[in-house]
Coordinates of C-alpha atoms and ligand atoms in Angstrom, one line a residue:
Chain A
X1 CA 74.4 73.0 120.9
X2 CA 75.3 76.5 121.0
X3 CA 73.1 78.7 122.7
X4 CA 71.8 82.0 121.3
X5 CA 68.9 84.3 121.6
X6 CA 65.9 83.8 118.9
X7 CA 64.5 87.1 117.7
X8 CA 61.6 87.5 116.5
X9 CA 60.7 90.4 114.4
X10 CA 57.3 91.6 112.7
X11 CA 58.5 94.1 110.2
X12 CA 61.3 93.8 107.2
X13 CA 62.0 97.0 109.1
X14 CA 62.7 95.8 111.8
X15 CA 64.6 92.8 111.2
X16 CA 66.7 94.7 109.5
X17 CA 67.3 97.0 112.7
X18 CA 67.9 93.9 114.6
X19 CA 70.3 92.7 112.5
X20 CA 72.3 96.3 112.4
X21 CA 72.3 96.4 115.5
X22 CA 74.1 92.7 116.1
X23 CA 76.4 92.7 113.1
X24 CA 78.0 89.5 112.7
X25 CA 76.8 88.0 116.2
X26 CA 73.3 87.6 114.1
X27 CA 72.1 85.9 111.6
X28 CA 68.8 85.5 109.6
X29 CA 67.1 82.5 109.9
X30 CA 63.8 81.6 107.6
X31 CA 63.1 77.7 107.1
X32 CA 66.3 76.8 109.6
X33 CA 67.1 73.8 107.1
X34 CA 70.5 75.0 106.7
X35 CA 71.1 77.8 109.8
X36 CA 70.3 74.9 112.2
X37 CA 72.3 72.4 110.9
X38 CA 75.7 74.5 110.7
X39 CA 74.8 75.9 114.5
X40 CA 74.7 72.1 115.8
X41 CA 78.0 71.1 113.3
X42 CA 79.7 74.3 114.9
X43 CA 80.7 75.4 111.6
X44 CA 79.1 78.8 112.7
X45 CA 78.1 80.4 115.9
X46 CA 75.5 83.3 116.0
X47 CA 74.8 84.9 119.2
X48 CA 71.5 85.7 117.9
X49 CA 69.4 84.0 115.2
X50 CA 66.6 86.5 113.6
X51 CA 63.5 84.7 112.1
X52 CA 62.5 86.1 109.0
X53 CA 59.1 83.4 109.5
X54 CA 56.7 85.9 111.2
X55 CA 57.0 89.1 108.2
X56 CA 53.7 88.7 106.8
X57 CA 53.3 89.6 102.9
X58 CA 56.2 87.6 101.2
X59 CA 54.5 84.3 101.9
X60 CA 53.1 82.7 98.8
X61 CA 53.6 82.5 95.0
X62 CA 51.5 85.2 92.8
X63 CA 50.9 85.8 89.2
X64 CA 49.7 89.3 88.7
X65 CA 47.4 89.3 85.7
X66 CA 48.1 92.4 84.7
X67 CA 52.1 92.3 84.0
X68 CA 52.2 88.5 83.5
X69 CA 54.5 88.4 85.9
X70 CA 55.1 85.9 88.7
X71 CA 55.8 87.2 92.1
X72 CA 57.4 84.6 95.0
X73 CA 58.0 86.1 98.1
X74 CA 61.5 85.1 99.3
X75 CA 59.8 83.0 102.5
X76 CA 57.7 81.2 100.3
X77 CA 58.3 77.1 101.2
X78 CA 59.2 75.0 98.7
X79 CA 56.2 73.3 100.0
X80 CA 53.8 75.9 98.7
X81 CA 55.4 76.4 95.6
X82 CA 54.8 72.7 95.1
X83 CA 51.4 72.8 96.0
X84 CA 50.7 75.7 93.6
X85 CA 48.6 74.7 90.4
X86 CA 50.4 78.2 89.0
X87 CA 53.9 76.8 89.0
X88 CA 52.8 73.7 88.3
X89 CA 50.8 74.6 85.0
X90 CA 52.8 77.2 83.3
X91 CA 56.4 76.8 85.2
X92 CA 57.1 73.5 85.4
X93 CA 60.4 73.8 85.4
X94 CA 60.0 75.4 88.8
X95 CA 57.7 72.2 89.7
X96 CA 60.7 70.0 88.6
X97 CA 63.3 71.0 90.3
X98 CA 61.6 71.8 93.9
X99 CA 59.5 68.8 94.2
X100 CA 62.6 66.9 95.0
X101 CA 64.4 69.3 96.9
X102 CA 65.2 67.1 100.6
X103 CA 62.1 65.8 102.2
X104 CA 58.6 67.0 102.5
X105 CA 59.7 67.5 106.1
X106 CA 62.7 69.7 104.5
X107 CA 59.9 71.2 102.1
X108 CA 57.2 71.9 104.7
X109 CA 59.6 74.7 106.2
X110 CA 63.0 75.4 103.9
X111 CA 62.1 78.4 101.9
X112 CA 63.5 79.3 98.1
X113 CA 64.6 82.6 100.0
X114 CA 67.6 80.5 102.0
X115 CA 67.6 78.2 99.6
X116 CA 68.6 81.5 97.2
X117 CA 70.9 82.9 99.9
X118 CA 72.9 79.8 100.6
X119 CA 74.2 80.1 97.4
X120 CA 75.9 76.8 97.0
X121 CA 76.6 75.8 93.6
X122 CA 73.7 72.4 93.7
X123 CA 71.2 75.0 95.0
X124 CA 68.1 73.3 93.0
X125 CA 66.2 76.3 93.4
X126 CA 68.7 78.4 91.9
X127 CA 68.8 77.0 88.2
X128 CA 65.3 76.8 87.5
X129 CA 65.0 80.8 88.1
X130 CA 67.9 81.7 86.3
X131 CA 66.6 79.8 83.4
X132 CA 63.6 81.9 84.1
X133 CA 65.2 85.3 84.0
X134 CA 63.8 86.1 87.4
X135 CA 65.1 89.0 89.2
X136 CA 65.7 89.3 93.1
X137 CA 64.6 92.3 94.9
X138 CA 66.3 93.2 98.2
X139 CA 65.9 95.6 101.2
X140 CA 68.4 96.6 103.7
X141 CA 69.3 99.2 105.9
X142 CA 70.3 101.8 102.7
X143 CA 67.1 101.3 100.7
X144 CA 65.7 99.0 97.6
X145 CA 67.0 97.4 95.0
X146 CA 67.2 94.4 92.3
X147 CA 69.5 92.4 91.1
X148 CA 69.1 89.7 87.8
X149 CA 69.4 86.2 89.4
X150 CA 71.9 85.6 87.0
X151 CA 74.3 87.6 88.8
X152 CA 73.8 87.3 92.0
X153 CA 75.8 84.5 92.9
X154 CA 79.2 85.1 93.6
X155 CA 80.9 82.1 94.3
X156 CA 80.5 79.1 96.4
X157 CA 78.1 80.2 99.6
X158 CA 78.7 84.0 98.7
X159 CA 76.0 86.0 97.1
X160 CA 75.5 89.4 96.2
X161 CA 74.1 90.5 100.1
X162 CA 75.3 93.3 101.5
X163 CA 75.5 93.4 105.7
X164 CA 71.9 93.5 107.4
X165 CA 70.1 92.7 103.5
X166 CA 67.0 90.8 103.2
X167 CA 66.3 89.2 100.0
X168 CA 62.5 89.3 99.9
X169 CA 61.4 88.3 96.8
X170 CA 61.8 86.8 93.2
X171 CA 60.0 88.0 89.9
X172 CA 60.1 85.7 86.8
X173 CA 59.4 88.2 83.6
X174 CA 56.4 87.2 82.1
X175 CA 57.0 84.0 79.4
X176 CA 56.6 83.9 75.6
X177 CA 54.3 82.5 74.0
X178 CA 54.9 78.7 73.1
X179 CA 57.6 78.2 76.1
X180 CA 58.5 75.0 77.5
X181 CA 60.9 74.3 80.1
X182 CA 62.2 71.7 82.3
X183 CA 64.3 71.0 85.4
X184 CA 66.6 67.3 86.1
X185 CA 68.3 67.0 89.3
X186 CA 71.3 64.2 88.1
X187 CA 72.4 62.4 91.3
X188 CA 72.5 58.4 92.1
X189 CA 69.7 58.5 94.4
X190 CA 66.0 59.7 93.6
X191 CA 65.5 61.2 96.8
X192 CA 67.6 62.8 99.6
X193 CA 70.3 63.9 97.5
X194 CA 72.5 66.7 96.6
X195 CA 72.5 66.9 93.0
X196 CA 75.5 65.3 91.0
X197 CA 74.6 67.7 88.2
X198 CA 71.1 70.1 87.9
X199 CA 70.0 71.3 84.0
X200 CA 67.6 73.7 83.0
X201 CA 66.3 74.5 80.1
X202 CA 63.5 77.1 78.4
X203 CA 62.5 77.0 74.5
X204 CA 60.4 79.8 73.0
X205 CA 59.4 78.6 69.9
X206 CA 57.9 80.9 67.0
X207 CA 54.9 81.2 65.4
X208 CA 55.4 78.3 63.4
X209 CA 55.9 76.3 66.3
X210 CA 59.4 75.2 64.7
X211 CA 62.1 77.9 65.1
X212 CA 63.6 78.6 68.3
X213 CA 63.3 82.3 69.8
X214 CA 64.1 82.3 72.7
X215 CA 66.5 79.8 74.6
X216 CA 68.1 79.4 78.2
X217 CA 70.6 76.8 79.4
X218 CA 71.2 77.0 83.2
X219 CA 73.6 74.6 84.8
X220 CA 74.5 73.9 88.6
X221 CA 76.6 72.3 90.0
X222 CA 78.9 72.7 86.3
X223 CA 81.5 75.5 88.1
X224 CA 81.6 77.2 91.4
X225 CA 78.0 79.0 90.9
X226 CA 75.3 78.3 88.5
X227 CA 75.7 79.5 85.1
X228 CA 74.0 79.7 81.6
X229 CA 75.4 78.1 79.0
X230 CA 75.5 81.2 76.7
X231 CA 77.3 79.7 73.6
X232 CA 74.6 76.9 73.4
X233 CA 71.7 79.3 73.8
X234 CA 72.9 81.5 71.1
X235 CA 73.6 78.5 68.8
X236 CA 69.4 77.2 69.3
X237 CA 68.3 80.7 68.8
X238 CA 67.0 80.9 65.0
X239 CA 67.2 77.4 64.2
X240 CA 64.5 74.5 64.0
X241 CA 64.2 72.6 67.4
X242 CA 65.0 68.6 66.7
X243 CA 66.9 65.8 68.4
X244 CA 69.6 66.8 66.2
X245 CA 70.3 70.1 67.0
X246 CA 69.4 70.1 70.4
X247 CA 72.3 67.1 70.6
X248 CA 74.6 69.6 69.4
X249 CA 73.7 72.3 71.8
X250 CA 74.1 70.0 74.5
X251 CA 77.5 69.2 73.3
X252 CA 78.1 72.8 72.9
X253 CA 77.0 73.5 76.6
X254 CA 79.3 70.2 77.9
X255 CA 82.0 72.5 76.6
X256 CA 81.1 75.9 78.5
X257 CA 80.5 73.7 81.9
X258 CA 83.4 74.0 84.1
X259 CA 82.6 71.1 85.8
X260 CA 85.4 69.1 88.3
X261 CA 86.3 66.2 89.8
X262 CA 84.3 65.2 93.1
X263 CA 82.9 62.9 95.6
X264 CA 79.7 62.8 93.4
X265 CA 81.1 62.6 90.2
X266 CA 84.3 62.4 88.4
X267 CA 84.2 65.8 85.3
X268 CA 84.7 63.6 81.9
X269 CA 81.9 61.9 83.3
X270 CA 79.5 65.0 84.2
X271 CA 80.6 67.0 81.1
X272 CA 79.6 64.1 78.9
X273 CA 76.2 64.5 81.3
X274 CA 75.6 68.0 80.5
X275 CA 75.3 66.9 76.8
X276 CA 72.9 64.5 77.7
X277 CA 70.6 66.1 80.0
X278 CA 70.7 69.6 77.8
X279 CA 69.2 67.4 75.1
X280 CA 66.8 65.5 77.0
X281 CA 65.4 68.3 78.8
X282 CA 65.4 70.4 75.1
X283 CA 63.1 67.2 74.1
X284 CA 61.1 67.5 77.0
X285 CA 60.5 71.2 76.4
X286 CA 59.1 70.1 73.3
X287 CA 56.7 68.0 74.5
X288 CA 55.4 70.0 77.1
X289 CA 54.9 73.2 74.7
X290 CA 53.1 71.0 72.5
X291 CA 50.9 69.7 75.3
X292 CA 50.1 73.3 76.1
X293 CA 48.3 74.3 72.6
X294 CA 46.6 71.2 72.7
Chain B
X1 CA 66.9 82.7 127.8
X2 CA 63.5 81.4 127.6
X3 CA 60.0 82.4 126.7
X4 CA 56.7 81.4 128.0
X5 CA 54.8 80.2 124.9
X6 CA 51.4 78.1 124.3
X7 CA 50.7 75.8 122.2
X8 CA 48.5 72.2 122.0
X9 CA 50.5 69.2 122.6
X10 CA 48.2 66.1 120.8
X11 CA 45.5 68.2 121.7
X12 CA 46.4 69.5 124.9
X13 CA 46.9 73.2 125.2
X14 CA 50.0 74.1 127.6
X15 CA 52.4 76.9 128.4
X16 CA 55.7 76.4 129.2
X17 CA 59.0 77.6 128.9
X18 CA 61.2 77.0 126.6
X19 CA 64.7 78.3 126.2
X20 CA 65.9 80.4 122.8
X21 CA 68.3 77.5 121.2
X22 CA 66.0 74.2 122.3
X23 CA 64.8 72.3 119.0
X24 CA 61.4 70.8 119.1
X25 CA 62.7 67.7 119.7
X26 CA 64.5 68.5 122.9
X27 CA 61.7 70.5 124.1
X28 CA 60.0 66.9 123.5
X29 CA 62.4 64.6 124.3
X30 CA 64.6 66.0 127.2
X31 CA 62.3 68.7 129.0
X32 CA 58.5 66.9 128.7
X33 CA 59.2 63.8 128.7
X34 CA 57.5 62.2 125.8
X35 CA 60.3 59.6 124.4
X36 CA 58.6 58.3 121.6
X37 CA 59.6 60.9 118.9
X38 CA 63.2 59.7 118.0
X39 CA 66.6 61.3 116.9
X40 CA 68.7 59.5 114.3
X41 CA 70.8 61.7 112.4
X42 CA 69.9 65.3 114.4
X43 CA 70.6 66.9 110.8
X44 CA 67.1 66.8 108.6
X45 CA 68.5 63.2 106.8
X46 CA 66.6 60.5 108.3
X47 CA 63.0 61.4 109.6
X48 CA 62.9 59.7 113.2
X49 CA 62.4 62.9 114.4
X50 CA 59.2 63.6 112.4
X51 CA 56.4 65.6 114.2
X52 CA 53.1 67.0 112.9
X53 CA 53.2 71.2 113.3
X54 CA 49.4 72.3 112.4
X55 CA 49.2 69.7 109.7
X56 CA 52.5 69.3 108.4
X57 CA 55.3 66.6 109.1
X58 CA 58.5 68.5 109.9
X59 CA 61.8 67.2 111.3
X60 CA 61.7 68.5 115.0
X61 CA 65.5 67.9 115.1
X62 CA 65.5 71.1 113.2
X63 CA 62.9 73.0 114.5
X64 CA 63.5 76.0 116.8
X65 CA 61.1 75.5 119.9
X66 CA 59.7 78.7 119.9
X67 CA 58.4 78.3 116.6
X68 CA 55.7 76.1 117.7
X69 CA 54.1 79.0 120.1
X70 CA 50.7 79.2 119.4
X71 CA 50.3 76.2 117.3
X72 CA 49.3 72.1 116.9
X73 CA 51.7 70.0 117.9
X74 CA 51.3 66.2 117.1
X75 CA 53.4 63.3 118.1
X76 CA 53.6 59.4 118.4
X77 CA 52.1 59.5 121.9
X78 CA 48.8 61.2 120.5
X79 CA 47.9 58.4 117.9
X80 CA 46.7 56.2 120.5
X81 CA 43.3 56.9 122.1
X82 CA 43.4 56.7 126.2
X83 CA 42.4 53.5 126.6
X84 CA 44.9 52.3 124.7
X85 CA 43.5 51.4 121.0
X86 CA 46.0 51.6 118.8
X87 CA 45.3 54.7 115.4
X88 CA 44.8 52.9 112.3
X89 CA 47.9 53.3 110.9
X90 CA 49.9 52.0 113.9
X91 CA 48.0 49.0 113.8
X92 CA 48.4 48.4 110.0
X93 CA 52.3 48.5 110.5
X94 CA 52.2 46.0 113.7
X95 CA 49.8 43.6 111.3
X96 CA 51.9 44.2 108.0
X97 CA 55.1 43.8 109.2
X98 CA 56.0 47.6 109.1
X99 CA 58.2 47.1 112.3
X100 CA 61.3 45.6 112.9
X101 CA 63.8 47.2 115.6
X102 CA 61.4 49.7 115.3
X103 CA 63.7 53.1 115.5
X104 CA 62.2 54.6 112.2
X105 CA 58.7 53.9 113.2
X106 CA 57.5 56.9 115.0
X107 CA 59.0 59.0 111.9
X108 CA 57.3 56.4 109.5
X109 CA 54.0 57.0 110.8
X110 CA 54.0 60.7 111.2
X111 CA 55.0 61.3 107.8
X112 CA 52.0 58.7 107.3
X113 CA 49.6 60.6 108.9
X114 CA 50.5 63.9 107.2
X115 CA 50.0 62.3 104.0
X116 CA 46.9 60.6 104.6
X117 CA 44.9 63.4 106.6
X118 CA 45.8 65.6 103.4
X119 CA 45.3 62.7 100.7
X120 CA 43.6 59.9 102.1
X121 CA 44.0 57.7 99.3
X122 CA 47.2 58.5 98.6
X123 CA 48.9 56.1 95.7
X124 CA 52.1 53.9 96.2
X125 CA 54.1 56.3 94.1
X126 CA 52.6 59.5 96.7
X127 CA 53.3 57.2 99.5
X128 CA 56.8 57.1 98.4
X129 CA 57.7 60.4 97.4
X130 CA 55.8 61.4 100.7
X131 CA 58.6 58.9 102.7
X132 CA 61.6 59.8 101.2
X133 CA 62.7 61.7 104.3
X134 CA 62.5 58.3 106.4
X135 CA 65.0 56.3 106.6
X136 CA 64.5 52.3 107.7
X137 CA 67.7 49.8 108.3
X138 CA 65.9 47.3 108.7
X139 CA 62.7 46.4 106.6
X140 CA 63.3 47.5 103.0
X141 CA 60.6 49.7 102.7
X142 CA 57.9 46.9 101.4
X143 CA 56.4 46.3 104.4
X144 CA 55.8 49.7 105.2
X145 CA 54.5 50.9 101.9
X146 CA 51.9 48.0 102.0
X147 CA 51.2 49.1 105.7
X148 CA 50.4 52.5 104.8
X149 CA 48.4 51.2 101.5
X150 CA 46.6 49.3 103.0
X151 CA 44.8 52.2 104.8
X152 CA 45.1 54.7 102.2
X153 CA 43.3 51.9 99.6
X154 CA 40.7 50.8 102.6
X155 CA 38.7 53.9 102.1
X156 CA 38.5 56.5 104.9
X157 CA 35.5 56.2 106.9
X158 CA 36.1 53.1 108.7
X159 CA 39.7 54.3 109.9
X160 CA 39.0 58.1 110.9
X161 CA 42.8 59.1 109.5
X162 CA 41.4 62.8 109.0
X163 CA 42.1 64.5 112.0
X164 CA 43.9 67.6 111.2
X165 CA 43.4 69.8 108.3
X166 CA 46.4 71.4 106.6
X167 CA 46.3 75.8 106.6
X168 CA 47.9 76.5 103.4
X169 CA 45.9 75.4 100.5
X170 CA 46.6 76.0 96.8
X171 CA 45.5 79.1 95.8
Ligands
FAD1 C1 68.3 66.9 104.8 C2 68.4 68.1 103.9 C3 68.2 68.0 102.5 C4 68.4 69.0 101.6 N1 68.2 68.8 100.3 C5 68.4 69.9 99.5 C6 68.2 69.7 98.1 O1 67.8 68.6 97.6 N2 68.4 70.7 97.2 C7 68.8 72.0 97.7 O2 68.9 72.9 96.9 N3 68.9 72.2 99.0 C8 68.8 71.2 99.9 N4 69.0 71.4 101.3 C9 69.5 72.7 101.7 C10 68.5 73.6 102.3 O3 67.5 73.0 103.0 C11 67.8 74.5 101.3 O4 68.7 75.2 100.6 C12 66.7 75.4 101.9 O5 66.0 76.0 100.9 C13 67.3 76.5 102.8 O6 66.2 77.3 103.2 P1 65.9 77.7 104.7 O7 64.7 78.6 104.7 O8 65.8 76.5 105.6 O9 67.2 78.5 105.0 P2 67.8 78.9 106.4 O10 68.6 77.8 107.0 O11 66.8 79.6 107.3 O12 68.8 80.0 105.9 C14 69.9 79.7 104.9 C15 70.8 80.9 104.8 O13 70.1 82.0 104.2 C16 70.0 83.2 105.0 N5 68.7 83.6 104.7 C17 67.5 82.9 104.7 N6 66.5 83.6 104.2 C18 67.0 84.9 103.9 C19 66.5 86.0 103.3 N7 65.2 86.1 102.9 N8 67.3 87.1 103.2 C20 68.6 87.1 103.5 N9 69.2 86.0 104.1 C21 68.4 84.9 104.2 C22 70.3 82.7 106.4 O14 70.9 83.6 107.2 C23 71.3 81.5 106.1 O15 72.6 82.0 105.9 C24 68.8 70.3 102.2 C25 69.0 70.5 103.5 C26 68.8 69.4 104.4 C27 69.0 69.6 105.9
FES2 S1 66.9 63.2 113.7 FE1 65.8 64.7 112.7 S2 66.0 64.0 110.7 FE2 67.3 62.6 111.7
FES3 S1 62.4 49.1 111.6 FE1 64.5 49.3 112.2 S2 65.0 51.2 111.2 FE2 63.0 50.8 110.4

């Protein structure tokens, strides 16, 4: 394997120097899930990997009771976010989609920060956030800022990093009342598998506890990043949430997925899936929102 | 390059040195010696390389060396006691049929022991979702599900599978 020097920084500040200082011979490293792999395949050769695992403060998930909103800090492990009764409770479509992200071995130390960053287009953490609304705050060497999660993906493996930038954590806007959501992974395998397709969907349902408020269709793996299916949300919005309509949302979304032709799936067949899965996971929305105000 | 770090090896503490790009399983396999921790796939797919770091199984394959200064390391070789009695769960798998060439095994038990120091009666569906990061060619998985149920529904005291208690807890 390629040799390199491991850094080992104990400030964001720092990293971040390291990393100016190195350019393009360095490369962050959090969980190593994905860094390590590529190093050993040779498909990239850092002279210097810099752990982002000894920065203290960004390590768990948090719901400040205040603002309602959720805080995860960008080296969070899936594994924690599993574990949390939080994310369980009131996002489960967070639950759902990183409980069966690779292995508990892969969970115990891949984080939803390089899972974030990797930015390919079956990211399963990804789609469950966008659904969400989160937002991604980054530091580099220039400062602050934030970014909507929606946007932040670029393409395949490119994201919206500038050089030396550490993304360091995710905020999911506090929910609506009466919100469900939901998470599938689609593949041919339960386990230890790259999604074929990934769907997401949130419900906000009014006071009635009919009418649809508030909707989000989020779909990876459907074009070269993830995307929301805006036509479908906008069709649910305002109308009574049943089978029936939620069938023709998902036929709606099948239409906005760009889906293609691959080694996991031919497109007639995954575009006829997106219908599917939008509807099921509407249904499952239901239920869970239901369960809630019992 | 190489850094001195310490850390406990199945309860041993040690320093040594371990170079910037060595993975926890070369550090294992290549520089101390200890041969029972395996490498299948060398890319986080199959498990055989499945260690215990304070608590939690992880695929040493993948795990940069000096990530393990300062902390519990547990492998194969510290299941059995000195004199040579075989842990619980290694003797459930040679009674139940949990071993056939035997490759997975090490991986098989790790991620075992994980589980059941954190669950001890962990149910066949845990048990699975718990495995799914070990691969086996040869059983079918059967065998070593009812190996590891066997424990987890035998109730804890008699076995002793809690040895090591996981840091992070749900808040
Ligand atoms: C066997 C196996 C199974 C897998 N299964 C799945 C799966 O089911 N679903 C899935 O979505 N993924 C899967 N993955 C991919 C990968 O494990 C995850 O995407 C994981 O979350 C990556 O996190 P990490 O911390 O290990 O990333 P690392 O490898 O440490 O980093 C990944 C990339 O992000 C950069 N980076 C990391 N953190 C930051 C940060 N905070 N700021 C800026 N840059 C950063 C690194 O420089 C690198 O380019 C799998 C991988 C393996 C090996
Ligand atoms: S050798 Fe580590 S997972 Fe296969
Ligand atoms: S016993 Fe041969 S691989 Fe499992």
């Amino acid at each position: 394997m390629k040799q390199f020097a491991y850094l080992v920084p104990r400030s964001l500040d720092e990293a971040i120097s390291f990393h100016e200082a190195h350019g393009d011979r360095a490369k962050y490293v959090a969980g190593g899930t994905d860094v390590l792999v590529k190093i050993k395949e040779g498909k990239i050769l850092p002279d210097y990997l810099i752990s982002l695992k000894h920065i203290l403060g960004q390590d768990r998930p948090l719901l400040n009771q205040e603002t309602g909103e959720l805080y995860i800090g960008s080296f969070v492990t899936h594994r924690m976010i599993e574990k949390s009764a939080i994310v369980r409770i009131h996002y489960p479509i967070l639950h759902d989609a990183i409980r069966n992200i690779g292995s508990v071995q892969i969970r115990n130390v891949a984080t939803i920060g390089g899972n974030l960053v990797n930015a390919v287009p079956s990211a399963d953490g990804a789609i469950p956030l966008i659904t969400l609304d989160a937002t991604a705050n980054i530091q580099g060497p220039k400062g602050e800022r934030s970014v909507d999660l929606a946007r932040f993906f670029l393409g395949p493996g490119l994201c919206d990093l500038e050089r030396s930038e550490i993304l360091i954590e995710i905020v999911v806007p506090p929910l609506l009342l009466r919100t469900g959501s939901a998470y599938i992974k689609f593949g041919r395998r339960e386990a230890m598998e790259l999604p074929m397709l990934g769907v997401g969907v949130l419900l906000s349902l009014g006071e009635s506890s009919v009418t649809c408020v508030k909707a989000r269709i989020c779909l990876g793996v459907a074009a070269p990043t993830p995307i929301r299916a805006l036509e479908a949300e906008a069709f649910l919005v305002g109308k009574p949430i049943d089978g029936g309509t939620l069938e023709k949302a998902g036929k709606i979304a099948a239409k906005e997925s760009r889906v293609r032709d691959s080694i996991r799936g031919v497109a007639w067949y995954r575009r006829e899936m997106v219908g599917v899965l939008v509807k099921r996971m509407g249904l499952k929305c239901m239920e869970r929102i239901k369960k809630l105000a019992q | 390059m190489g850094k001195m770090i310490s850390f406990a090896l199945n309860g041993n503490k040690m320093a040594v040195e371990v170079k910037d790009h060595w993975t926890l399983l070369h550090l294992l396999r290549e520089e101390l010696g200890l041969l029972g921790t395996k490498e299948g796939c060398g890319s986080g797919e199959c498990g055989a390389c499945t260690v215990i770091v304070d608590g939690m199984a992880v695929n040493s394959c993948l795990f940069p060396g000096l990530e393990i200064a300062e902390k519990d390391v547990v492998t194969i070789e510290g299941l059995t006691s000195p004199d040579g009695t075989l842990h619980p769960l290694q003797k459930s798998f040679v009674e139940n049929g949990g071993i056939q060439c035997g490759y997975c095994t090490p991986g098989m038990i790790m991620s075992a022991k994980a589980l059941l120091d954190e669950s001890p009666n962990a149910t066949e569906e845990e048990i699975k979702h718990s495995l799914a990061g070990n691969i086996c060619r040869c059983t079918g998985y059967v065998q070593i599900i009812d190996s590891i149920k066997s424990i987890s529904e035998g109730g804890v005291e008699e076995v002793h599978v809690v040895a090591w208690k996981n840091k992070e807890k749900d808040e």
